[in-house]
CSV table of C-alpha atoms in Angstrom, one decimal:
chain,number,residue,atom,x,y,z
L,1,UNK,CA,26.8,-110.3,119.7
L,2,UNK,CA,29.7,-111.1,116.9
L,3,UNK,CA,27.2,-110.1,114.5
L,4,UNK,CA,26.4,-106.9,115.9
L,5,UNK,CA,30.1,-106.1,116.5
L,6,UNK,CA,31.5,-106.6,113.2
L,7,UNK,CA,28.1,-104.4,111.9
L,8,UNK,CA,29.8,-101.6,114.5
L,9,UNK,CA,33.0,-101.5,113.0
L,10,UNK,CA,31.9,-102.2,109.2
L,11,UNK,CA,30.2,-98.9,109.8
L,12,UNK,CA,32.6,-97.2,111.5
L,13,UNK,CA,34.8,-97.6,108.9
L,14,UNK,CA,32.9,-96.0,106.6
L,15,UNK,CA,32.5,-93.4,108.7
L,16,UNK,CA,36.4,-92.4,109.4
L,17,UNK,CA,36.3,-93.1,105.2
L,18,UNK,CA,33.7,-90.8,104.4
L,19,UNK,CA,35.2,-88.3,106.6
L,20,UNK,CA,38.4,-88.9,104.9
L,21,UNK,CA,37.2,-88.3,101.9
L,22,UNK,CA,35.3,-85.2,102.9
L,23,UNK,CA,38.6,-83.9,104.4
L,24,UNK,CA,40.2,-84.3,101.0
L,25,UNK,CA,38.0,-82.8,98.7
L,26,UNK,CA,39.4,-80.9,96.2
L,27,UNK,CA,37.1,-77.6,95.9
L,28,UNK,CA,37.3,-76.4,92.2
L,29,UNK,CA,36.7,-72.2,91.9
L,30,UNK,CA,33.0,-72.9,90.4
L,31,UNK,CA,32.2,-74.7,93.1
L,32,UNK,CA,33.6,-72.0,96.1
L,33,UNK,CA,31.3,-69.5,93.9
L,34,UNK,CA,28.2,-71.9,93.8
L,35,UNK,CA,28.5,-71.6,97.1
L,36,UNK,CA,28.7,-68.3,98.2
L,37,UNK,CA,25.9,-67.5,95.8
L,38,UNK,CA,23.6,-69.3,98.8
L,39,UNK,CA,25.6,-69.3,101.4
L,40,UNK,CA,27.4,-65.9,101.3
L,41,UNK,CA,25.6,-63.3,104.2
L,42,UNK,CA,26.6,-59.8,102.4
L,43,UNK,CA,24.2,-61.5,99.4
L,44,UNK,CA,21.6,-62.4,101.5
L,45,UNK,CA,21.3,-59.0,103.3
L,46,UNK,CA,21.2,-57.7,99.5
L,47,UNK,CA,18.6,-60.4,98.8
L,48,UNK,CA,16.6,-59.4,101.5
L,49,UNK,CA,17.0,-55.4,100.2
L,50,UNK,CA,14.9,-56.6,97.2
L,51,UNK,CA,12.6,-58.1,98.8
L,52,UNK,CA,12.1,-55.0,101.0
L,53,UNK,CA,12.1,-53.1,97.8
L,54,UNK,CA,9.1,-55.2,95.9
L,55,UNK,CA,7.0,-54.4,99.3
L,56,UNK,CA,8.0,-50.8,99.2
L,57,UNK,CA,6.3,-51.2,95.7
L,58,UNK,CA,3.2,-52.9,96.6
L,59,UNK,CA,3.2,-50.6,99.4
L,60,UNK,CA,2.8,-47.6,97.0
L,61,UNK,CA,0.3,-49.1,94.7
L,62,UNK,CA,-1.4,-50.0,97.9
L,63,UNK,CA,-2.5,-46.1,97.8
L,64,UNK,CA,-4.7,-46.4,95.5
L,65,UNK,CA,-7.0,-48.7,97.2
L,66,UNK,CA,-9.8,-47.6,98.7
L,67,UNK,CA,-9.7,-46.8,102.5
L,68,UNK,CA,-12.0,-47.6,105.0
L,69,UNK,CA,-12.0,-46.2,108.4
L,70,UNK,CA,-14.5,-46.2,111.1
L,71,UNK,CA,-14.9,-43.5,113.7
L,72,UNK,CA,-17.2,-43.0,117.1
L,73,UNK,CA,-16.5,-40.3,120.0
L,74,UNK,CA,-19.0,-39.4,122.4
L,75,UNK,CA,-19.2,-35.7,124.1
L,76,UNK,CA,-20.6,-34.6,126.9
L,77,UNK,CA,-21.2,-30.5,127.2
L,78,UNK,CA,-20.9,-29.3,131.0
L,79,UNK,CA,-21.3,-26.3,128.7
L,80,UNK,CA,-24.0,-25.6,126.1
L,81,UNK,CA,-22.4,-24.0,122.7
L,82,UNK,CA,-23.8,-20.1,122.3
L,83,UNK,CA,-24.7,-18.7,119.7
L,84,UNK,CA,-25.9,-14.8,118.9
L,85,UNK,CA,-29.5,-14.7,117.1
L,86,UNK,CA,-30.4,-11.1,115.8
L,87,UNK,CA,-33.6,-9.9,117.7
L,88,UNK,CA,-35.4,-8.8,115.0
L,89,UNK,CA,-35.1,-12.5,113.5
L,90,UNK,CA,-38.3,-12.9,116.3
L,91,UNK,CA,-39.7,-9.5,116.4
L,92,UNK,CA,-39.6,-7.8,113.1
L,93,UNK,CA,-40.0,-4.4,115.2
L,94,UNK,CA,-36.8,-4.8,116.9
L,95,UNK,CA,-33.7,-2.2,116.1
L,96,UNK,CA,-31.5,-4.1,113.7
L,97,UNK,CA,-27.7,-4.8,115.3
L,98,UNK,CA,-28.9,-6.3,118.3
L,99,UNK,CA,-28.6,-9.5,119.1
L,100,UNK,CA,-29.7,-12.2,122.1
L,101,UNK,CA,-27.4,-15.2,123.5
L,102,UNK,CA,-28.8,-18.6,123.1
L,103,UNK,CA,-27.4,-21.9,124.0
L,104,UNK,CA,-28.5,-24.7,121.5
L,105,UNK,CA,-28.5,-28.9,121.8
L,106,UNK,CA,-28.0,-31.1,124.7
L,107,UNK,CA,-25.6,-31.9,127.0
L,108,UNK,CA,-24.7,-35.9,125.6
L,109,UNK,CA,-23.6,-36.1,121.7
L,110,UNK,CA,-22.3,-39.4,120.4
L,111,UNK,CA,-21.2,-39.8,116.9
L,112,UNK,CA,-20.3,-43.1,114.6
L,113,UNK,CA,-19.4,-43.7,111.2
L,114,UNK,CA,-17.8,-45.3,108.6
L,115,UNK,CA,-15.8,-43.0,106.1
L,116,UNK,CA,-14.3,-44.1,102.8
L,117,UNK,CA,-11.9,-42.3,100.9
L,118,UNK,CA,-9.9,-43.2,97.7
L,119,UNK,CA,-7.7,-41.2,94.8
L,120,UNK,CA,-9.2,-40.9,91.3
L,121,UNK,CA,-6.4,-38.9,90.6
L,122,UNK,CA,-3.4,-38.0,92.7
L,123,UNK,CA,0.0,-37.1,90.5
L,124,UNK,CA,2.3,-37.9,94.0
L,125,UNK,CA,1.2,-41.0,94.1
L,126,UNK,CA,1.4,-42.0,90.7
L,127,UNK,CA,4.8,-41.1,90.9
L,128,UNK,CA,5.7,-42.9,94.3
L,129,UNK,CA,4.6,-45.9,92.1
L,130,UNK,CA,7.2,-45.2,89.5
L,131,UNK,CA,9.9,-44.4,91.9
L,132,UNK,CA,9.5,-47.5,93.6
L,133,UNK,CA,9.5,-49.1,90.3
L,134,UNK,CA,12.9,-47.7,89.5
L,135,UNK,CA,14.0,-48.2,93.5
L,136,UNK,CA,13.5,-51.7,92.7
L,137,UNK,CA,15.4,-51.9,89.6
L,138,UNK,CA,18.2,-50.2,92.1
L,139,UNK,CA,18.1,-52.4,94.5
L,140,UNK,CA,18.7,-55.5,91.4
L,141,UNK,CA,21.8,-53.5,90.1
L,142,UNK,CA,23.1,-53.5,93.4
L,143,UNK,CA,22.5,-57.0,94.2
L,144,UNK,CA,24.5,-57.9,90.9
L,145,UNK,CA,27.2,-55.4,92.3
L,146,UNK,CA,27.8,-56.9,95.2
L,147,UNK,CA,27.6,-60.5,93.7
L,148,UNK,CA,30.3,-59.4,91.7
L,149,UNK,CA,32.2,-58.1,94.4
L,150,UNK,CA,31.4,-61.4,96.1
L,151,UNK,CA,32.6,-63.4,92.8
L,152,UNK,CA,35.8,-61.0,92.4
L,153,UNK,CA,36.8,-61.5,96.1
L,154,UNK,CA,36.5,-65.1,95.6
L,155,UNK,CA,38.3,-65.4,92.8
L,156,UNK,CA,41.1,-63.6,94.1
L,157,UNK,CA,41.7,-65.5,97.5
L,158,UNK,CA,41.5,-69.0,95.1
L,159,UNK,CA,44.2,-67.7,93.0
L,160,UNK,CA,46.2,-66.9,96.0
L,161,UNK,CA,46.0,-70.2,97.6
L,162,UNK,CA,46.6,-72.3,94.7
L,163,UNK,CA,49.7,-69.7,94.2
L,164,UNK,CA,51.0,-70.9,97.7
L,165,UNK,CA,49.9,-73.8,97.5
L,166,UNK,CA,52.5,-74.2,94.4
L,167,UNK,CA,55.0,-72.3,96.3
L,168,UNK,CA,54.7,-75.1,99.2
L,169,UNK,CA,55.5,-77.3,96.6
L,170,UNK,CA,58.4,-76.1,95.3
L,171,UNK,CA,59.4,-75.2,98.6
L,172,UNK,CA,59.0,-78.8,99.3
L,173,UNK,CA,61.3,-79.9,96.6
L,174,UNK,CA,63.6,-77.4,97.3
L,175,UNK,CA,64.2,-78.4,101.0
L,176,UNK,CA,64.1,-82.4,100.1
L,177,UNK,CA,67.0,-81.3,97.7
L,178,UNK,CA,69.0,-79.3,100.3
L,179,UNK,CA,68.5,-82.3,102.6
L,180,UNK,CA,69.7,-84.8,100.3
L,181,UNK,CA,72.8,-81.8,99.5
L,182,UNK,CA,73.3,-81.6,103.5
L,183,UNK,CA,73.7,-85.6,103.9
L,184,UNK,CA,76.3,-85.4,101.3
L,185,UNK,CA,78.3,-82.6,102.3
L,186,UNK,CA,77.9,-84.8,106.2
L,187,UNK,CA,79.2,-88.0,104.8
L,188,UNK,CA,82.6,-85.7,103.0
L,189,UNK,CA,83.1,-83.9,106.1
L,190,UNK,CA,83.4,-87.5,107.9
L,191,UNK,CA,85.8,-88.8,105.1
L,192,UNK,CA,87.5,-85.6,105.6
L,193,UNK,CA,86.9,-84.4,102.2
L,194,UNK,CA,84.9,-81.3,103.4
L,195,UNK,CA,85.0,-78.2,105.9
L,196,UNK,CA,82.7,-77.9,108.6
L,197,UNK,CA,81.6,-74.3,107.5
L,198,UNK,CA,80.5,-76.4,104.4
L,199,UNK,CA,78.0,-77.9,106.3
L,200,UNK,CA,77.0,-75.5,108.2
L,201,UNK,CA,76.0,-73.5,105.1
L,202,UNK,CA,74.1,-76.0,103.7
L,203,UNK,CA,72.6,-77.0,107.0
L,204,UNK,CA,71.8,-73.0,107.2
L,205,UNK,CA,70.0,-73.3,104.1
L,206,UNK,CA,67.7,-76.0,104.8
L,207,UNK,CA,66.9,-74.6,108.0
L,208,UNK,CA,65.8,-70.8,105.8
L,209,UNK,CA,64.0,-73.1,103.8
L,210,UNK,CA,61.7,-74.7,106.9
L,211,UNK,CA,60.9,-71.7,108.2
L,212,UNK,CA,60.2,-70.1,104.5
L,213,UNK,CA,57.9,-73.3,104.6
L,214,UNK,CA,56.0,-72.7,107.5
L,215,UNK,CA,55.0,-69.0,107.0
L,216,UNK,CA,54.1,-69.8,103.5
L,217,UNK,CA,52.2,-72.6,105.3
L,218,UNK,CA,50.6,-70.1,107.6
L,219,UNK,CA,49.7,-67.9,105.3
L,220,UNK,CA,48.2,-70.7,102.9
L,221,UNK,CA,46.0,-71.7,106.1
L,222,UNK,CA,44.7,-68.0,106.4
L,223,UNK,CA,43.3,-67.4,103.0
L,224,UNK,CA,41.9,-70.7,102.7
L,225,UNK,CA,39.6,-68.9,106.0
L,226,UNK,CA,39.1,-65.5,104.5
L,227,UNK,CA,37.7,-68.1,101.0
L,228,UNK,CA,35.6,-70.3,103.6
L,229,UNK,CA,34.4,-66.7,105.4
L,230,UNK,CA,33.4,-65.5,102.0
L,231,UNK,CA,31.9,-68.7,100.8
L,232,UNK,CA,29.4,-68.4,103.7
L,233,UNK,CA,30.9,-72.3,105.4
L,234,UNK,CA,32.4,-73.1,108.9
L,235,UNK,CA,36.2,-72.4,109.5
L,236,UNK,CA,36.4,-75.6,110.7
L,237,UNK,CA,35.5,-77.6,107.6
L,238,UNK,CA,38.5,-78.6,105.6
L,239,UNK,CA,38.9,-77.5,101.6
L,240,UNK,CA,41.9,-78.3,99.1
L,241,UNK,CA,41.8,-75.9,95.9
L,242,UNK,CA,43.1,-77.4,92.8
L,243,UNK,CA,46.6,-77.8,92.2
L,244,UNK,CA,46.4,-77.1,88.3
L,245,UNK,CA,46.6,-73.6,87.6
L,246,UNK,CA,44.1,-73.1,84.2
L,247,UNK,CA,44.1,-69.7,82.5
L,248,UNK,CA,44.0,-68.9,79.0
L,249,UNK,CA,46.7,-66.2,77.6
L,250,UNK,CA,44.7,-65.0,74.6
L,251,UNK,CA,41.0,-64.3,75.6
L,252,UNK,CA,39.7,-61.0,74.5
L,253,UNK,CA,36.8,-59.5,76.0
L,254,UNK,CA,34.3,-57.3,74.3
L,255,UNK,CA,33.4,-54.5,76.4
L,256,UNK,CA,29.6,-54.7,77.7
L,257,UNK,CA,28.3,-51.6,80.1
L,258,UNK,CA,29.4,-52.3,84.4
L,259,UNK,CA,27.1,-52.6,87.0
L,260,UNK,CA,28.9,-48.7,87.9
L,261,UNK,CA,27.5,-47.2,84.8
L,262,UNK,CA,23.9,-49.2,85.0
L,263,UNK,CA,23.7,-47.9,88.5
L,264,UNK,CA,24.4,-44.5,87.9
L,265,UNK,CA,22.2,-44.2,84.5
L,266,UNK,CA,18.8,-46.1,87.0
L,267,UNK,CA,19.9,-43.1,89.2
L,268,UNK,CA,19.8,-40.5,86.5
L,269,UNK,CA,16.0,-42.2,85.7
L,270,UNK,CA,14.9,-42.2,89.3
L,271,UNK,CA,15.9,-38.1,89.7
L,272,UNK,CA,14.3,-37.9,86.3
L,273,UNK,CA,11.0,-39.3,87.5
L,274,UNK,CA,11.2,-37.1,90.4
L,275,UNK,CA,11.5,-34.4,89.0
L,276,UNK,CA,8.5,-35.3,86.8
L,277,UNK,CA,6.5,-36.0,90.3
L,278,UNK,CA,7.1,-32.3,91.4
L,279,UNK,CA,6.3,-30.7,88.3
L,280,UNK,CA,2.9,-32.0,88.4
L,281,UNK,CA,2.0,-31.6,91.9
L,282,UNK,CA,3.1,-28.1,91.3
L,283,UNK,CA,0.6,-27.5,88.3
L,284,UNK,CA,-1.8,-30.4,88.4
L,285,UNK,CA,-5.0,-30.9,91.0
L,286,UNK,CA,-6.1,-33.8,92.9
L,287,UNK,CA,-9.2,-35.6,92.9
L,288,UNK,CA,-10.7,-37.9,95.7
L,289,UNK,CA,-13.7,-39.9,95.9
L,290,UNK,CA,-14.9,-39.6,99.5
L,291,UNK,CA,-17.9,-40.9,101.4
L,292,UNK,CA,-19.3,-41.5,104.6
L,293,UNK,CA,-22.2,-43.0,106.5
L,294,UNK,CA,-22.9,-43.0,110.1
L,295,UNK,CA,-25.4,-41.7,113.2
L,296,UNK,CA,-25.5,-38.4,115.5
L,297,UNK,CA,-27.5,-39.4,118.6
L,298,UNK,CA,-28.1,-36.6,121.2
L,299,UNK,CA,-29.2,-37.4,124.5
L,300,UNK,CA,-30.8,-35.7,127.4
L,301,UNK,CA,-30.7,-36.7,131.1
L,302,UNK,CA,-32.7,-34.4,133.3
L,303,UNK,CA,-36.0,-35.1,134.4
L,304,UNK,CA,-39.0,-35.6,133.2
L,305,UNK,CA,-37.9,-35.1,129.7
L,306,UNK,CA,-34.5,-37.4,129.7
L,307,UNK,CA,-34.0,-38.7,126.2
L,308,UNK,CA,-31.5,-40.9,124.1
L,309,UNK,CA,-32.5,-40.6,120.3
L,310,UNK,CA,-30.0,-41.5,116.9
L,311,UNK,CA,-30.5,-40.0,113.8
L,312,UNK,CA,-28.7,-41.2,110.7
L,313,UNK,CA,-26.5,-39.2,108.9
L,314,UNK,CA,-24.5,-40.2,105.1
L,315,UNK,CA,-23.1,-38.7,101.7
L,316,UNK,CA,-20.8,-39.3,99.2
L,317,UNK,CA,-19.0,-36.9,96.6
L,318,UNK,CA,-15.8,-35.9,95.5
L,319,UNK,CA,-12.9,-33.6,96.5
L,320,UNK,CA,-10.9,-31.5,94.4
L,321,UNK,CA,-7.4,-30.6,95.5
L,322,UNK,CA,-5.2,-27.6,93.8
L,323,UNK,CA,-2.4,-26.0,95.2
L,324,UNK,CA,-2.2,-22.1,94.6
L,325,UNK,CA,1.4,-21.7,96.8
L,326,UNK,CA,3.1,-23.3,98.9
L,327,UNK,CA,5.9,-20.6,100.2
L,328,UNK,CA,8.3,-21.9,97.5
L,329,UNK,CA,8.7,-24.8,98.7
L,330,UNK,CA,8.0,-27.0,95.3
L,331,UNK,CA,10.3,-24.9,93.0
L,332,UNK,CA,13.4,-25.1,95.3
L,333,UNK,CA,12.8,-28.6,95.7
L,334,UNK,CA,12.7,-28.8,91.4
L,335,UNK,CA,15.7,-26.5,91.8
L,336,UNK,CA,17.5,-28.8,93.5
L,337,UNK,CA,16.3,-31.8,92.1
L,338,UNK,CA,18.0,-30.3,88.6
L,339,UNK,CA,21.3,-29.9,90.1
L,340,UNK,CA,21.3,-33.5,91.1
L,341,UNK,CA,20.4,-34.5,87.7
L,342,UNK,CA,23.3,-32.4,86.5
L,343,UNK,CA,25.6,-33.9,89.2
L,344,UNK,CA,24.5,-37.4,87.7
L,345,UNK,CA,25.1,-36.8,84.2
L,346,UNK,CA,28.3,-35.4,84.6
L,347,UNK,CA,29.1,-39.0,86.7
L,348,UNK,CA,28.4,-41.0,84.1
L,349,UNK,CA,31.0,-38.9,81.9
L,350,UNK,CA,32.9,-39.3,84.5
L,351,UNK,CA,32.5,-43.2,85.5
L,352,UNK,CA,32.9,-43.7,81.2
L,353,UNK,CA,36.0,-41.7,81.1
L,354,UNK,CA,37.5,-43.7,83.9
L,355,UNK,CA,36.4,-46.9,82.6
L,356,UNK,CA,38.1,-46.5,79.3
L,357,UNK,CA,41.1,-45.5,81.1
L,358,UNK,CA,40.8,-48.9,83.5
L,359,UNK,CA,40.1,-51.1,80.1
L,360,UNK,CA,43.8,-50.0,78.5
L,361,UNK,CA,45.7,-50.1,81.7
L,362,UNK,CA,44.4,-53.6,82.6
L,363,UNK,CA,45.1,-54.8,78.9
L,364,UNK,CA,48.6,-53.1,78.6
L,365,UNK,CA,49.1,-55.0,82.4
L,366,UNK,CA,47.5,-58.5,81.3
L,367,UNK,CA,49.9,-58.3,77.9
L,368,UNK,CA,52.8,-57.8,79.9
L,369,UNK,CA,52.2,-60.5,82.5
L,370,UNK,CA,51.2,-62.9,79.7
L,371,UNK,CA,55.1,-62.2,77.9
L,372,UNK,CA,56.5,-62.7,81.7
L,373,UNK,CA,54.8,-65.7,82.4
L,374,UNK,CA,56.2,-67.0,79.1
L,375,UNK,CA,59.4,-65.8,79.8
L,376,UNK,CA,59.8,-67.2,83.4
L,377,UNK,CA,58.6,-70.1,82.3
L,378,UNK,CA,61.7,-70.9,80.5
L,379,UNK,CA,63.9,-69.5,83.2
L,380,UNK,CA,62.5,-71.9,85.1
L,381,UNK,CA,63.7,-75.0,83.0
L,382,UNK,CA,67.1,-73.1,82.0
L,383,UNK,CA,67.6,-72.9,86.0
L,384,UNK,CA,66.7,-76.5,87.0
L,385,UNK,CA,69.5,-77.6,84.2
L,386,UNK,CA,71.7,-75.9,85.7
L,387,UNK,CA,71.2,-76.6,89.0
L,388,UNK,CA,71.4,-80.4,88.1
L,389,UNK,CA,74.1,-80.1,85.9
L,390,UNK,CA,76.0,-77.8,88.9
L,391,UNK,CA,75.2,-81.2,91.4
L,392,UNK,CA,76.5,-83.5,89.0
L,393,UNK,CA,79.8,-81.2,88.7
L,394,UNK,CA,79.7,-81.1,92.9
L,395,UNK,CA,79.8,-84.7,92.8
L,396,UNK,CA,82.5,-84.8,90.4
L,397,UNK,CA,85.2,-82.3,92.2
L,398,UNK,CA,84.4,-79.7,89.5
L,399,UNK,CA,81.9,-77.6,91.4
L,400,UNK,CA,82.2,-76.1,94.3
L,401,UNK,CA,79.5,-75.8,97.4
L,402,UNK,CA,79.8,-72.1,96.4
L,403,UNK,CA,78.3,-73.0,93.2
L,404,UNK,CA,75.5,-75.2,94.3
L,405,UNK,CA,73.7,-72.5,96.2
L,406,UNK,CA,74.3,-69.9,94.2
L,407,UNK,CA,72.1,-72.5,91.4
L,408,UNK,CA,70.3,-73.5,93.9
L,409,UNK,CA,68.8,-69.9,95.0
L,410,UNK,CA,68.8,-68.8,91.4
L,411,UNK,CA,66.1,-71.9,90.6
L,412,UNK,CA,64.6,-70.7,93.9
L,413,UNK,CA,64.4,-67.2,92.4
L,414,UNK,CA,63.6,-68.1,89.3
L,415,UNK,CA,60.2,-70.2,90.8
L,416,UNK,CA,59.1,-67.0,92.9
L,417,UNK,CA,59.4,-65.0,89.6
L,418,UNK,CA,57.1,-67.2,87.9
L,419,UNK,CA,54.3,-67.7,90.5
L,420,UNK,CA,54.3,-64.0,90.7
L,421,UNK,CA,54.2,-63.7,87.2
L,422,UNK,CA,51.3,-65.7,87.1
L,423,UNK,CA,49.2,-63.9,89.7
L,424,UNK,CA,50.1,-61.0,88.2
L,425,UNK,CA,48.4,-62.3,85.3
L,426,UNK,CA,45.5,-63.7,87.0
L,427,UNK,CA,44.6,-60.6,88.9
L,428,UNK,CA,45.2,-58.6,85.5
L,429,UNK,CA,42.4,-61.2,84.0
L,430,UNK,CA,40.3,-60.9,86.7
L,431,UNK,CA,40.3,-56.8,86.4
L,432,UNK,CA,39.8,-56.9,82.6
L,433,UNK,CA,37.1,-58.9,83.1
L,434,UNK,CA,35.1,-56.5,86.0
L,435,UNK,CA,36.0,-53.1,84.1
L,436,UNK,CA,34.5,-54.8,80.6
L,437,UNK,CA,31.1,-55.7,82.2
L,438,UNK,CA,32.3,-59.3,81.6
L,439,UNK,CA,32.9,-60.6,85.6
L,440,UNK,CA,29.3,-62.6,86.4
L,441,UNK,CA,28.3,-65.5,88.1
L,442,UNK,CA,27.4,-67.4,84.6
L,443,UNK,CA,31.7,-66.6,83.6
């Protein structure tokens, strides 16, 4: 029994460690994108698009297989067909234009067969097969958009939390500071060597400061579940980005085409190829191999002569299909066809002339967050300096309270300049990177 009970709790410890552990992982951005890439459901659905666009394409060249179909119905006449016979085809010497009713067959008539059919040459569905073709490439290109949309969204939110994450930090600081600046100012207002208001203010302070904390806090805890919901993992499991900020201020990308342009120019293709499809069912024929074998049996049910008999029937030849006109039907659909072409072309200008524009606002916007960063960087150490120096002067006599906060919120200010800075930098990356072509899952 001692045995098994120091067994239980050996491996309940490393249980609650393991757990402990996995509640403290630190999730780099590689990894939150390794994982929506299997996990994430708006890629899935996308995943599952192209596999419903390959069967769409086997589903096309399916047409040109053979088919098969077997067929059987069974009649029964309560009325014989008529037909007119000319009376001189009997007797020569009867006047021409008359004629005699006659009913012909027998009242029961069952037919079965077997019928094959398949296109030698059919232009629609030679062009189905290259439209699905290019459907598929589609539905690729759009798979790559939305992974980058995934990958961009991702990207965005970890920047964000590891932004507020910082911001808890230096709130942190800040408020073990003001605490620290709040015991003092208690202690000299109990040797009588400071006013109440004094302590108030600074007591006021520290109490901005907690509740600056906790909605910082909050909204820390809410982008860390729009990453998990993105990243395709349960709210409930605990992540930790990394603390370390890594960018790189001179990276230059070389512009490659987007996924926008790609997707527009496999457009302009597919109308292309469409247009193709109804010039040539407009002008060209089709051909069809067709054949059929099978039995007629006619049967007769009156007395004495009732009858069942079957008599096989077959052939096989060819069927040749041109269309002479169709109401107009083909040329408005070219008509129209040519418009959207038109409408295509003049989006890709369109998508080119905004994408250059996109390209210089992004770089002109990454520059100038790079020289901010930079810059509030330094105001960052000029501001702590001061704000020591201003403590050391309080302590002293030579500083007043007055002058304490007023460094104090300036190396408050000063932090919240850089953070921004730096997302503004990150986000200005991040944009550079998608309008250049440049924002995949291998960056």
């Amino acid at each position: 029994m001692l045995v098994n009970t120091r067994k239980l709790i050996f491996f309940s410890i490393v249980i609650i460690g393991w757990n402990t552990v996995q509640a403290q992982e630190v999730w780099t951005l590689k990894q939150c994108i390794d994982t929506a890439e299997m996990h994430n459901k708006t890629l899935q659905i996308n995943r599952n698009n192209i596999s419903i666009s390959e069967q769409r394409k086997k589903e096309a060249q399916a047409n040109l297989i053979p088919k098969i179909t077997a067929n059987a119905d069974y009649k029964y006449f309560m009325e014989l067909p008529t037909q007119l016979m000319p009376m001189n085809a009997l007797n020569p010497q009867a006047p021409e234009g008359q004629f005699r009713d006659l009913q012909f067959g027998v009242p029961h008539n069952i037919n079965a067969n077997i019928q094959l059919a398949m296109p030698l040459y059919n232009p629609q569905v030679y062009g189905a097969i290259q439209n699905t073709k290019i459907a598929n490439e589609l539905t690729q290109l759009q798979y790559q958009k939305s992974e980058e949309q995934v990958l961009y969204d991702i990207t965005t939110l970890y920047y964000n939390a590891q932004i507020l994450k910082h911001q808890l930090d230096f709130l942190k600081t800040n408020l073990e500071n003001t605490n620290k600046l709040l015991k003092n100012m208690q202690l000299l207002k109990e040797q009588l060597l400071a006013k109440g208001t004094d302590v108030n203010k600074v007591q006021l302070q520290a109490e901005q400061l907690a509740t600056q904390k906790e909605n910082v806090n909050n909204k820390y805890i809410s982008i860390l579940n729009a990453l998990k919901l993105n990243m395709g993992i349960a709210l409930e499991r605990e992540i930790i980005v990394e603390s370390t900020i890594s960018f790189q201020t001179t990276l230059e990308y070389t512009s490659k085409t987007t996924l926008d342009i790609q997707l527009i120019q496999t457009q302009n293709r597919f109308l292309n190829t469409e247009l193709s499809t109804l010039n040539k069912s407009r002008f060209l024929p089709s051909l069809n191999l067709i054949a059929s074998y099978g039995t007629t049996g006619f049967g007769y049910d009156k007395k004495p002569n009732d009858f069942l008999k079957f008599y096989p029937i077959g052939f096989a030849g060819v069927q040749l299909s041109y269309p002479l006109f169709n109401g107009t039907v083909t040329l408005r659909k070219i008509n129209q066809k040519k418009l959207e072409i038109s409408n295509n072309e003049l989006q890709v200008q369109l998508m080119n002339d905004k994408n250059k524009m996109e390209i210089e606002n992004s770089t002109r916007q990454k520059n100038v967050a790079q020289q901010t960063v930079l810059n509030t960087e330094k105001q960052i150490t000029l501001a702590q300096t001061i704000y020591e120096q201003t403590i050391k002067q309080q302590k002293q006599g030579t500083a007043s309270l007055t002058d304490v906060l007023l460094a104090d919120n300036a190396l408050r200010e000063a932090q919240q300049n850089y953070l921004s800075a730096v997302i503004d930098y990150l986000k200005a990356d991040l944009e550079l990177k998608k309008v250049s072509g440049q924002l995949t899952v291998k960056n």
